[in-house]
Coordinates of C-alpha atoms (C1' of nucleotides) in Angstrom, one line a residue:
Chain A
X1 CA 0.0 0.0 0.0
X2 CA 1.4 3.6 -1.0
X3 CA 2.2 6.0 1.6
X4 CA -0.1 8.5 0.8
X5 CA -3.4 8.8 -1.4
X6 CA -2.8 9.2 -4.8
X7 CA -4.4 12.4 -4.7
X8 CA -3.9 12.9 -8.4
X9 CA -4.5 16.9 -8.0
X10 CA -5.7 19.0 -11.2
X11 CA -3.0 20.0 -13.3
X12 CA -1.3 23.0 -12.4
X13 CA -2.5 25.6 -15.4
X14 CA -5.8 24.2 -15.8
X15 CA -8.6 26.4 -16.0
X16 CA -9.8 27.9 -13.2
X17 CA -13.0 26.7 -11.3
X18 CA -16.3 28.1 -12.6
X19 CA -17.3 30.9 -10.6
X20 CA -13.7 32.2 -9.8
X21 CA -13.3 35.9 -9.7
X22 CA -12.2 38.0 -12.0
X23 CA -9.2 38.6 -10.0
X24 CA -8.6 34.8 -10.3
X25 CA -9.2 34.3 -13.7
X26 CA -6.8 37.2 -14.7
X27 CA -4.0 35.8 -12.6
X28 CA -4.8 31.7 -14.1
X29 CA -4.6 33.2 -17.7
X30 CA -1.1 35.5 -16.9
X31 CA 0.2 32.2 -15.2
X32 CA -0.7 30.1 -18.3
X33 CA 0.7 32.2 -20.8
X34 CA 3.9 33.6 -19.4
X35 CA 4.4 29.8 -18.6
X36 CA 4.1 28.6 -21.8
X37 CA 4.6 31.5 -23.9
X38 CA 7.0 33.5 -21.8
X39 CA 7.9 36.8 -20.7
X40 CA 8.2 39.0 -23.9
X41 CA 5.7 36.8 -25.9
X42 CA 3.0 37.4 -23.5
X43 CA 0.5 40.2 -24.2
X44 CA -1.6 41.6 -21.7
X45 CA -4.6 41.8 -24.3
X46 CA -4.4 37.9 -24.5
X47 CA -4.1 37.8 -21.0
X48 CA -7.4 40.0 -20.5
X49 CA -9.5 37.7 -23.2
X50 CA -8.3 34.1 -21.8
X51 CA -9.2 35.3 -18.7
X52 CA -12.4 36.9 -20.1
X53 CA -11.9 40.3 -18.0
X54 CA -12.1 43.8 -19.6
X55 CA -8.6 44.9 -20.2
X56 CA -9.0 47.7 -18.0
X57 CA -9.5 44.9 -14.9
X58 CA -5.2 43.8 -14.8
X59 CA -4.4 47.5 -14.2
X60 CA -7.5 47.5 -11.4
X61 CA -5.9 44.2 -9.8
X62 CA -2.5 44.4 -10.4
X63 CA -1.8 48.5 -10.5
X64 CA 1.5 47.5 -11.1
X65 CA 1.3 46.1 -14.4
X66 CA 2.9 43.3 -16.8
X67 CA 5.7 42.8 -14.2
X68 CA 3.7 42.9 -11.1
X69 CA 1.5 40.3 -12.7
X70 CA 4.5 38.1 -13.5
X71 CA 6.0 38.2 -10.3
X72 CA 3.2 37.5 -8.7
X73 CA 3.1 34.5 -11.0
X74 CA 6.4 33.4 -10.5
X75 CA 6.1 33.4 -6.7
X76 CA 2.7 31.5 -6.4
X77 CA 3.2 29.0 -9.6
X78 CA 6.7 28.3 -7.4
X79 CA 5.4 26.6 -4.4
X80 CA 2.7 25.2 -6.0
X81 CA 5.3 22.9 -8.4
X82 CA 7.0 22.2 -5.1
X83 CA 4.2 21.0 -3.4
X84 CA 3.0 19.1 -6.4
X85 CA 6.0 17.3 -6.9
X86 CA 6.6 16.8 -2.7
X87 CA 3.0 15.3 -3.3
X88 CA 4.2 12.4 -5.6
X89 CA 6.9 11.3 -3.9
X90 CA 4.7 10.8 -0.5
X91 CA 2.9 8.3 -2.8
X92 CA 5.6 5.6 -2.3
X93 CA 7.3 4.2 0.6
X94 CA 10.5 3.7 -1.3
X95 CA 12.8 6.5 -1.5
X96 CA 13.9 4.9 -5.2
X97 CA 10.4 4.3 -6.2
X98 CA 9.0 7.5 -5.2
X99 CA 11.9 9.0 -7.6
X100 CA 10.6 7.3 -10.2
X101 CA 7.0 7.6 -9.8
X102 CA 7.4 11.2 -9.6
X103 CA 9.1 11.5 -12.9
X104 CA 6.5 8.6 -14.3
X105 CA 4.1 10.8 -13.7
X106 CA 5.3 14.4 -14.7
X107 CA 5.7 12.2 -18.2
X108 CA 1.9 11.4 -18.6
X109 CA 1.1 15.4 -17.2
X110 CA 3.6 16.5 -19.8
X111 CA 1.9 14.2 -22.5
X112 CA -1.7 14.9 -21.2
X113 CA -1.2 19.0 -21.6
X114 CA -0.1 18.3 -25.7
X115 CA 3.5 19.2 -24.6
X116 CA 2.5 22.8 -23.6
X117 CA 3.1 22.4 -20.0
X118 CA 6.1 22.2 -18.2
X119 CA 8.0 23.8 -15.8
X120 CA 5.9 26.7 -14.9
X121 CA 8.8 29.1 -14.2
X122 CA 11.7 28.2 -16.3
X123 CA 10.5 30.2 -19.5
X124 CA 10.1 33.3 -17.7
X125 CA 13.7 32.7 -15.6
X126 CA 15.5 32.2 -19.1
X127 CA 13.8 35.1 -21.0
X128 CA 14.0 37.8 -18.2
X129 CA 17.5 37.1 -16.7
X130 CA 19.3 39.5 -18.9
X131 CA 16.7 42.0 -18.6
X132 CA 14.4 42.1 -15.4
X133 CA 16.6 42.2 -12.1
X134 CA 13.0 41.8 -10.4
X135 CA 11.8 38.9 -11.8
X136 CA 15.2 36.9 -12.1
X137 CA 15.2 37.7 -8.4
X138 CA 11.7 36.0 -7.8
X139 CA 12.6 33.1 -9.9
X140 CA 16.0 33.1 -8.3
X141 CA 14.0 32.7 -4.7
X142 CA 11.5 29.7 -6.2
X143 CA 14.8 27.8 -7.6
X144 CA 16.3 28.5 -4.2
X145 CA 13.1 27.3 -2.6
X146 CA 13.1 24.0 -4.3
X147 CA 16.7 23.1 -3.7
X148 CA 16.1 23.6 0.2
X149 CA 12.7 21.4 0.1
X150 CA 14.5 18.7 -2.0
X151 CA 17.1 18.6 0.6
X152 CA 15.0 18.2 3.3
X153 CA 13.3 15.4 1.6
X154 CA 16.1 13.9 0.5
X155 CA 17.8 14.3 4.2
X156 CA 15.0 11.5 5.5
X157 CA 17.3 8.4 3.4
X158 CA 20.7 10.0 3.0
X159 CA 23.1 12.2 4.9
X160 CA 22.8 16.0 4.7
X161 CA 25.3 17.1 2.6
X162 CA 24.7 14.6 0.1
X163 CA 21.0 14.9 0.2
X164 CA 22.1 19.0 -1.5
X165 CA 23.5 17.3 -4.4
X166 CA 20.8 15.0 -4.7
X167 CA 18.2 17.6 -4.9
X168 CA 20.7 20.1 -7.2
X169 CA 20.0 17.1 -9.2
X170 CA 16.6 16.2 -8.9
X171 CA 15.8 20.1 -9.8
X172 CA 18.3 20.3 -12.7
X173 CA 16.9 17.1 -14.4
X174 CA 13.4 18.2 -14.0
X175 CA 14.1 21.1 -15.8
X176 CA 16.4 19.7 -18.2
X177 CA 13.6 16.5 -19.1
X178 CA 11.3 19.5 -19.5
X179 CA 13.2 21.5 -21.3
X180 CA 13.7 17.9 -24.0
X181 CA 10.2 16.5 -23.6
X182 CA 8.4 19.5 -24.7
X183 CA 11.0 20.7 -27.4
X184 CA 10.8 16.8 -29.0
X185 CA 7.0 16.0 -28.2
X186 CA 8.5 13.0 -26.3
X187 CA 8.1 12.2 -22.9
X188 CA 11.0 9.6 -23.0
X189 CA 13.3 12.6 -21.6
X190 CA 11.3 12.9 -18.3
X191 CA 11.6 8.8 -18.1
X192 CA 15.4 8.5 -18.5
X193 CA 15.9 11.5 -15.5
X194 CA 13.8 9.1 -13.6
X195 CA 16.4 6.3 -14.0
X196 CA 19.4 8.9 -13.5
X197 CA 17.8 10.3 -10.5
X198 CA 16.9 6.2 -9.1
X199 CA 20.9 5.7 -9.7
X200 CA 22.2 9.0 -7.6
X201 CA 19.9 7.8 -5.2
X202 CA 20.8 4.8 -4.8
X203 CA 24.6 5.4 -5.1
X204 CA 24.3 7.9 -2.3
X205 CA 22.5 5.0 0.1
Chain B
X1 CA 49.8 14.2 -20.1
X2 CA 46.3 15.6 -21.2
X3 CA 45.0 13.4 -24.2
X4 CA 44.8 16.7 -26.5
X5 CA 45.8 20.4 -26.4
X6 CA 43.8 22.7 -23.8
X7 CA 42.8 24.6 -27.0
X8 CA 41.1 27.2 -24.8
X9 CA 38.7 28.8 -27.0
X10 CA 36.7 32.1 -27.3
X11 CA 33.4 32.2 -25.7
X12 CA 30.7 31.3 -28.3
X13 CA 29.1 34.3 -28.8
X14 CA 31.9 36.8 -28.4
X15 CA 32.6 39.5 -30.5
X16 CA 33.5 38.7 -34.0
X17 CA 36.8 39.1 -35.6
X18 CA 37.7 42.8 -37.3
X19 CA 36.8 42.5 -40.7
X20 CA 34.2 40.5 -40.7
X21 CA 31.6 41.0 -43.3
X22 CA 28.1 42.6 -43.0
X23 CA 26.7 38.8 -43.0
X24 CA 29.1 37.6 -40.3
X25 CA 28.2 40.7 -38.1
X26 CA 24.6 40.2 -38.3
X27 CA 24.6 36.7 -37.4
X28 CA 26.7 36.8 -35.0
X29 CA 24.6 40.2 -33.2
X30 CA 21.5 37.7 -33.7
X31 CA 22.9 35.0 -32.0
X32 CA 23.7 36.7 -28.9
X33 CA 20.2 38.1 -28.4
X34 CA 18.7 35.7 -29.1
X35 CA 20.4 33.4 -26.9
X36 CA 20.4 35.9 -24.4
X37 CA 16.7 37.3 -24.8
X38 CA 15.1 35.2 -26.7
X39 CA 13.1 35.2 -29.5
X40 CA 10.0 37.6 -28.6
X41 CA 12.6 39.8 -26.7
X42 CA 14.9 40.4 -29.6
X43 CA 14.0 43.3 -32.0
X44 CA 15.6 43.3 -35.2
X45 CA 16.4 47.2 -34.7
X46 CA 18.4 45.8 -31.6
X47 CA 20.4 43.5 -34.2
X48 CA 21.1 45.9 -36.9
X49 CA 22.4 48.3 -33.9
X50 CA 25.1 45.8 -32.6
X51 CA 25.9 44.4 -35.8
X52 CA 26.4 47.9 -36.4
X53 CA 24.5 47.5 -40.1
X54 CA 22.1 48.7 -41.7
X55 CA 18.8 47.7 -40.8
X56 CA 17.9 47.1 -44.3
X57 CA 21.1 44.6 -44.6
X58 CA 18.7 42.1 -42.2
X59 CA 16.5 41.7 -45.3
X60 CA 19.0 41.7 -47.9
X61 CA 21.3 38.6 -46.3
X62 CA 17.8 36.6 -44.7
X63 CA 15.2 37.1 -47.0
X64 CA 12.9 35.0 -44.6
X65 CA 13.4 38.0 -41.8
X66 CA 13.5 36.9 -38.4
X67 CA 12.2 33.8 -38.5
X68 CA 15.0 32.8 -41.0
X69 CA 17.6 34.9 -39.1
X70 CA 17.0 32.6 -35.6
X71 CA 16.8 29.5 -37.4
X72 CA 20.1 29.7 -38.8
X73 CA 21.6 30.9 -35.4
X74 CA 19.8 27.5 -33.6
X75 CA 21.1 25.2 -36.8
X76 CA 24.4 26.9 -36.5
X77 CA 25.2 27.6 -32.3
X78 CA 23.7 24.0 -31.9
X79 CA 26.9 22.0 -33.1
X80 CA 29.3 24.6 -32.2
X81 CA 28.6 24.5 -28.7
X82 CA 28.3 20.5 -28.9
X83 CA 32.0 20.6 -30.2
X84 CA 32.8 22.8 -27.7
X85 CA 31.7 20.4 -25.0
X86 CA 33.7 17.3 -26.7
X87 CA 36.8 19.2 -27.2
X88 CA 36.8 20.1 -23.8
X89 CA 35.9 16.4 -22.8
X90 CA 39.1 15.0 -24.8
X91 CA 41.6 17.4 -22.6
X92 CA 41.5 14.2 -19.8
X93 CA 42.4 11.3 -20.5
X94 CA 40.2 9.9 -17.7
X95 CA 36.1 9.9 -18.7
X96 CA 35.1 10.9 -14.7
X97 CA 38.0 13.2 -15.0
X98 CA 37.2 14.6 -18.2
X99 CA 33.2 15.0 -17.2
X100 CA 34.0 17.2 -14.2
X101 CA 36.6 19.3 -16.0
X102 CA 34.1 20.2 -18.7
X103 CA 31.5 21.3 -15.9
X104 CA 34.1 23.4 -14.3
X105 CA 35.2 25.2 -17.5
X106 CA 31.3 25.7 -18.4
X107 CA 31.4 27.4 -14.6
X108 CA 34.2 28.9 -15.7
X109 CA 33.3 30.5 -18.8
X110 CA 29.5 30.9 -17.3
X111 CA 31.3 33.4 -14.5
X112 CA 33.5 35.3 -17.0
X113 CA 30.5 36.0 -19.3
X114 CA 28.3 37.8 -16.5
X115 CA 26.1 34.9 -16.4
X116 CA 24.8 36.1 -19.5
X117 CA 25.8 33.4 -22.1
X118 CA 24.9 29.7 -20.9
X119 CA 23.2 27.4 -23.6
X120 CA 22.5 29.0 -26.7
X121 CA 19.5 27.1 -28.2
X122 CA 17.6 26.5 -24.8
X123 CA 15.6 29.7 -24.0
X124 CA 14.8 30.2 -27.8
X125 CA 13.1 26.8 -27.5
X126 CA 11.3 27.8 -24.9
X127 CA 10.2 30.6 -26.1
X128 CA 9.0 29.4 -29.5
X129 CA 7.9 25.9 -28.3
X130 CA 3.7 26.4 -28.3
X131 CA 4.2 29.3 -31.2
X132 CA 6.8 28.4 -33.9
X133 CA 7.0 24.8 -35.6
X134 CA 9.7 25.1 -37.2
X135 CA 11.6 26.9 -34.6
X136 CA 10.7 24.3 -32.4
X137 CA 11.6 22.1 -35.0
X138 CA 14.8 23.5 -35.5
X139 CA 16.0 22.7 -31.9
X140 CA 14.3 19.5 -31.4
X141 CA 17.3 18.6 -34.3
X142 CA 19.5 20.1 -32.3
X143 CA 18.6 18.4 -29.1
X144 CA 18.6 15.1 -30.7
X145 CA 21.9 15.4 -32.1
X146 CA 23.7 16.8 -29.0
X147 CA 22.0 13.4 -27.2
X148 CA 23.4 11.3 -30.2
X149 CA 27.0 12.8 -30.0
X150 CA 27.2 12.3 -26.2
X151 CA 25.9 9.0 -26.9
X152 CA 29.2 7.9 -29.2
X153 CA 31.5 9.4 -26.5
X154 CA 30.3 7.5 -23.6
X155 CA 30.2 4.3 -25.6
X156 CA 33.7 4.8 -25.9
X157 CA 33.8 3.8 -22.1
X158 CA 30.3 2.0 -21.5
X159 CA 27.5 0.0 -22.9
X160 CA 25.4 1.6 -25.9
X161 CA 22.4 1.4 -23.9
X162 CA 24.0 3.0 -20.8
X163 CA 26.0 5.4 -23.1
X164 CA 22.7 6.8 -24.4
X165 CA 21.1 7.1 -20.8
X166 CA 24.0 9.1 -20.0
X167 CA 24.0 11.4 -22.8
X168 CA 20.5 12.2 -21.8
X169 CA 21.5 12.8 -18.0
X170 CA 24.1 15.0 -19.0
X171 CA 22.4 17.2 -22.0
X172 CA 19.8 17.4 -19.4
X173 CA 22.1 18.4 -16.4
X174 CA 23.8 20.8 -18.7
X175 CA 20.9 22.8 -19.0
X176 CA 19.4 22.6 -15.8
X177 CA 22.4 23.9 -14.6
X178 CA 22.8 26.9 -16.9
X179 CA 19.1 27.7 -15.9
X180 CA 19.9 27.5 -12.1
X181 CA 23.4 28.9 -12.9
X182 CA 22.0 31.8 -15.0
X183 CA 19.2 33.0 -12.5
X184 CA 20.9 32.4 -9.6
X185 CA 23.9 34.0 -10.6
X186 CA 26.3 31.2 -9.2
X187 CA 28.4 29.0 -10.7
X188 CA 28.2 26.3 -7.6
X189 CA 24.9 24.4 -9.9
X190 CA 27.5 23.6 -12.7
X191 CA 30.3 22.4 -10.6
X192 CA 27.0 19.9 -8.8
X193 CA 25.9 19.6 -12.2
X194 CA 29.5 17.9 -12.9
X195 CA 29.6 16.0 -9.2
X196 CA 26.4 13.8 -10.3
X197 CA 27.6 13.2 -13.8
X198 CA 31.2 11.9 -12.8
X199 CA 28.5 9.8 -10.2
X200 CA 26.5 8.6 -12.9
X201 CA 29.3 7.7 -15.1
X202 CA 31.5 6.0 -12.6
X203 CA 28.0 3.6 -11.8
X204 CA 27.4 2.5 -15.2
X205 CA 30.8 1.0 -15.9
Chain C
dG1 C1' 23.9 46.2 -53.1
dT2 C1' 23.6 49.7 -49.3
dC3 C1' 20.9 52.2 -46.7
dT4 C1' 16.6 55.3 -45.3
dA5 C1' 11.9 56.3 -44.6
dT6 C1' 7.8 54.7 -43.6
dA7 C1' 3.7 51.7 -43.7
dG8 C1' 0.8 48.9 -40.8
dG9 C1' -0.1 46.7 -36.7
dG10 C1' 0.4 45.3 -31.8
dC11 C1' 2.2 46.6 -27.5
dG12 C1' 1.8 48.4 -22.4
dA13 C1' -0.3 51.8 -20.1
dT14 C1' -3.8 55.4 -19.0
dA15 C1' -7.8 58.5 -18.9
dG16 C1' -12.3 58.9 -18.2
dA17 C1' -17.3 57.5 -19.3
dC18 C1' -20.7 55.0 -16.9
Chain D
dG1 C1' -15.5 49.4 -9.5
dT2 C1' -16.4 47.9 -14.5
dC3 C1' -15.2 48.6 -18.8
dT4 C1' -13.8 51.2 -23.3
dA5 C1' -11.3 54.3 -26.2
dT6 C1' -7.1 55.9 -27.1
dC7 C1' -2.3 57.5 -26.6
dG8 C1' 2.5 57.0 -27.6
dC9 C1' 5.9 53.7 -28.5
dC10 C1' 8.2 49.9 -30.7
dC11 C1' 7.8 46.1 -33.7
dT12 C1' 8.4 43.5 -38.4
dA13 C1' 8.5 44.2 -43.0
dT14 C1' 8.7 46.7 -47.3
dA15 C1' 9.3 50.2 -50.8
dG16 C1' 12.4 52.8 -53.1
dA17 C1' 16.3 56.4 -53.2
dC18 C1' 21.0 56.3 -54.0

DNA sequence: GTCTATAGGGCGATAGAC
DNA sequence: GTCTATCGCCCTATAGAC
């Protein structure tokens, strides 16, 4: 028997429940988009008619604009992908299998979105870095943010300072399997990580 | 001994050479703004500036405009960097050895740019991923060929099917770590980055 | 063939009607 | 507070002078 219940949560970017708000809707269309799209690519008119607000309505919510709306983005899409990920790996009582259950999975979400979802924070990280000290700071904090959890869930099988590698690892591999599956349409990228992250693990035993 | 000549060589996307024609310049402007700002974040005015040509010139040497311009950069940065990588790969004799010494120099040279120049292909497939078929077609080639290369090197020391599990871990690693590298402004994800591969490696043979 | 001027459209942001 | 009209700017692309 599994550890925990499969919860098997809603995708990340899906649409927002019926009834939402409009300050809801705004903020599930900007996190869609600047996810998948990215920074620069992102218009705030597409934003308004995804989230079917008057344009008018992001300047009410978010006075700040396009970046307070991407910051606020990056800092709530962050955690979320944490806790999604800490989620699957409660699923099974082996350290190795949890690994690879966690990567299994983030293979059939990857397939299930068409490829269009990912990570939800590295297309905004790469495109602003060079340009927005703000938001590379955000997505700085969320990268920062994962290692630290990873660590500490790691720390439960190995010791401490290998447990940092292992989540450098697990973190880097995410994103790189990501960065592969949805660039090929192939979620064979997120599958091999699995293995590579089951053989540091196991190595570090 | 080293196994070949520390050839040291210039950053990929630094300045041309004197002399170099109006083509040469252009491409060369495109590729590092691209790379660095991706492709919705790159104006063409922007190129023509540091290429210091005419803006006109853009149209006259890519006929196909920008979308022509950044396919040519991700078909030509693409093999250049994977070169890159091998050469600096066949300066140890030893394959652990030579793994971790081409995750320092990437530190190395990831430092010495600002953190501005990490992979060159990986936020323009981000960016044009859900938007651009060929784009994204362009660097899915890419990707694939970078994955068979590394495979052919690391058969060299393991098993085909291991080889190409670890040319995946590592193309993956490689860019995770840029990512974390790049936002973070830290150079400590590559060196990790080249700690888990030199793990990996040494497991598989 | 090199280069300039401009067309045509989309952008972020704002003012102000209701 | 919700929504629309519009401003000024920058974009890609092109036409045409030289």
């Amino acid at each position: 028997m599994a550890a925990a219940t499969p919860s098997n949560p809603p995708p990340l970017l899906a649409d927002p429940p019926p009834g939402s708000g409009t300050r809801a809707r705004i903020r599930h269309a900007a996190a869609r988009l600047f996810a998948r799209r990215g920074y620069a690519g992102t218009g705030l008119k597409q934003v308004a008619t995804d989230a079917s607000a008057p344009f008018g309505s992001i300047y009410h919510f978010f006075p700040g604009g396009k970046d307070a709306l991407a910051e606020d983005m990056i800092r709530t899409t962050g955690p979320q992908f944490m806790a999604l990920v800490l989620g699957l790996l409660e699923e099974r009582d082996d350290p190795v299998d949890a690994v690879v259950h966690a990567f299994d999975s983030a293979a059939r979400d990857l397939v299930a979105s068409g490829y269009a979802d990912g990570c939800p924070v590295a297309t905004m990280a790469l495109d602003v870095v060079d340009t927005n000290e703000t938001l590379r700071g955000a997505a700085a904090d969320v990268f920062a943010e994962w290692i630290d959890g990873g660590t500490a869930w790691f720390s439960r099988h190995v010791s401490p300072d290998r447990a940092r590698d292992l989540a450098s690892a697990m973190v880097m591999l995410v994103e790189g399997a990501f960065l592969l599956g949805r660039t090929s349409r192939d979620p064979e990228p997120l599958r091999a990580a699995g293995r590579s992250m089951a053989t540091l693990l196991a190595a570090a035993r």
